[in-house]
Amino acid sequence: MEGTAATGNPLQPVQLPAAGVPTADFCLQLEHTMLKATWAGAAATQQVLTPQVLQCIVMGVASLLEKEPTLIEVQPAVLQQQVTVVGDTHGQFHDLCRLFELFGHPSTDKVYIFNGDYVDRGAWGVETLLLLLAWKWALPHNVFLLRGNHETNTITRIYGFYAELKAKYGAASKALFTFIRRLFAHLPLAALVQSSTLILHGGLFRAPLKKGKGSKRRRASGVQALTLGSLADLRQASKGGQDPDSERSSKNFIASDVMWSDPVNAPGLRPNEARGCGTVYGPDVTQSFLADNGVRLIIRSHEGPDARDKRQEGDRMPSVDSGYAVDHDTPSGKLVTLFSAPDYPQFMADGEERYRNRAAVLHLSAPDYATPAVHSFEAVLPRPQAESFYALPSWTDDDDDLAEQQPAGSTDGSVAAEADDAAAPDGCTVDSNAAAVTSAGNGSLLPVSSETANAAVHARIADAPVQTAEAGVVA
């Protein structure tokens, strides 16, 4: 772990292997090089991770994610006795590197599931996201990336990621953001491990509206009895598009709920008034879902120590200062919150006392994969000097924040997408036939057609073993 400003050898850009697909060695090199660059300031990111390589990784992984279902069903192979689940990381790149140092990097004999919120708040969302994407591309059946509420077009503009991208990539950032927000829309919403443990960002969700007489009128008037959804509903759900909004499309109810909902102590399923979207659900709802769907454990994330601390008195839940909390303990199983960003948030307003929380990961093991082993760790301190990319204080992620902070031209919490012909990095284009880039044998970057790039990606998927001792199985 780098602990002092980078000195000595100048920063060098990383190059993808000649085949154009990251390897484990490439991922380790990328981690080391980006880690060193964080001590040299925001401008150094582009020196080591060029816009062309960033674009290539994002496009390659987007092609993989597009083929994944909304609900990933993971059946660990014989040698993969352990599945490691990681909660919010929020751009705290040095802590992600510490996590890998402590618990091992992704490999063919283990499975990692990351539960969303890779960007925003922290100063190194680009580094955090791209390292995880590189590992996903290198080991597509061993690394799974789920979607959080911060993997959306609007939220990334409010809580820092878009500003971070502009600070690090300048004129190229607009085109890069176009690729990234498209990738976000392909992220799966949830993972089901060994049919017994459900992992999703915010939590439980309502069933889709049933078509029938009066359904449009009930939706328009806001009068709707909330009915708990099921795994079958989740399998059939859309991934939500770039900005899941249940108010604008009934197709996005499940995506919005999964990304934004919160547990409470009071019984019942009702709208999440504190956040302005999603639901809140009591232990009785959790019990019903577990029993009805044959699930024993639900792992959600979404709330750090600040969100728990600032809940209203009647909605208090256990602290996540250790990175983990059991929220609902029912006859059929448990619902827990997992948070993996220590000493969070990285930036706090003057006069606010730091939470100095620990982070945690959960290890799931055979035979049932429903009895988690909790491992906590502390933040890597000191961090490199960095400035916040969003306005402080800001913690609730609710509609009041959106109304006050939405970008110009947005009236409903959504943001119109930039034109697809936005200026792109040299050697890249941004349109429906966007060019990918790959490495030539001499390490230079060459544009290739999207058809060629996608064919290579799809061939990689087709060639992957369906079930072996070395690779996990995605059903």
Tab-separated table of C-alpha atoms in Angstrom, residues 31 37 90 101 109 119 135 138 146 150 154 184 254 261 263 284 302 306 325 337 375 381 426 469:
chain	number	residue	atom	x	y	z
A	31	GLU	CA	-4.187	-1.081	-9.198
A	37	ALA	CA	-0.951	8.309	-9.226
A	90	HIS	CA	-17.997	5.192	-2.723
A	101	GLU	CA	-4.781	-6.844	0.453
A	109	ASP	CA	-11.025	-20.090	-6.893
A	119	VAL	CA	-18.669	6.177	-7.197
A	135	TRP	CA	-11.482	-7.433	-12.768
A	138	ALA	CA	-10.704	-10.474	-16.636
A	146	LEU	CA	-24.548	-5.023	-8.915
A	150	HIS	CA	-25.379	6.063	-7.292
A	154	THR	CA	-28.638	12.149	-12.176
A	184	PHE	CA	-24.544	1.686	-15.463
A	254	ILE	CA	-38.707	-2.801	-9.138
A	261	SER	CA	-35.520	1.125	-0.305
A	263	PRO	CA	-35.671	-1.401	6.315
A	284	ASP	CA	-42.975	-8.780	8.873
A	302	HIS	CA	-27.150	1.606	0.834
A	306	ASP	CA	-24.245	9.097	8.540
A	325	ALA	CA	-25.777	-4.641	11.243
A	337	THR	CA	-26.840	-4.166	6.114
A	375	HIS	CA	-14.701	-9.350	8.773
A	381	LEU	CA	-4.968	6.839	6.649
A	426	ASP	CA	-8.788	11.107	-29.843
A	469	ALA	CA	-13.865	-26.441	-10.612
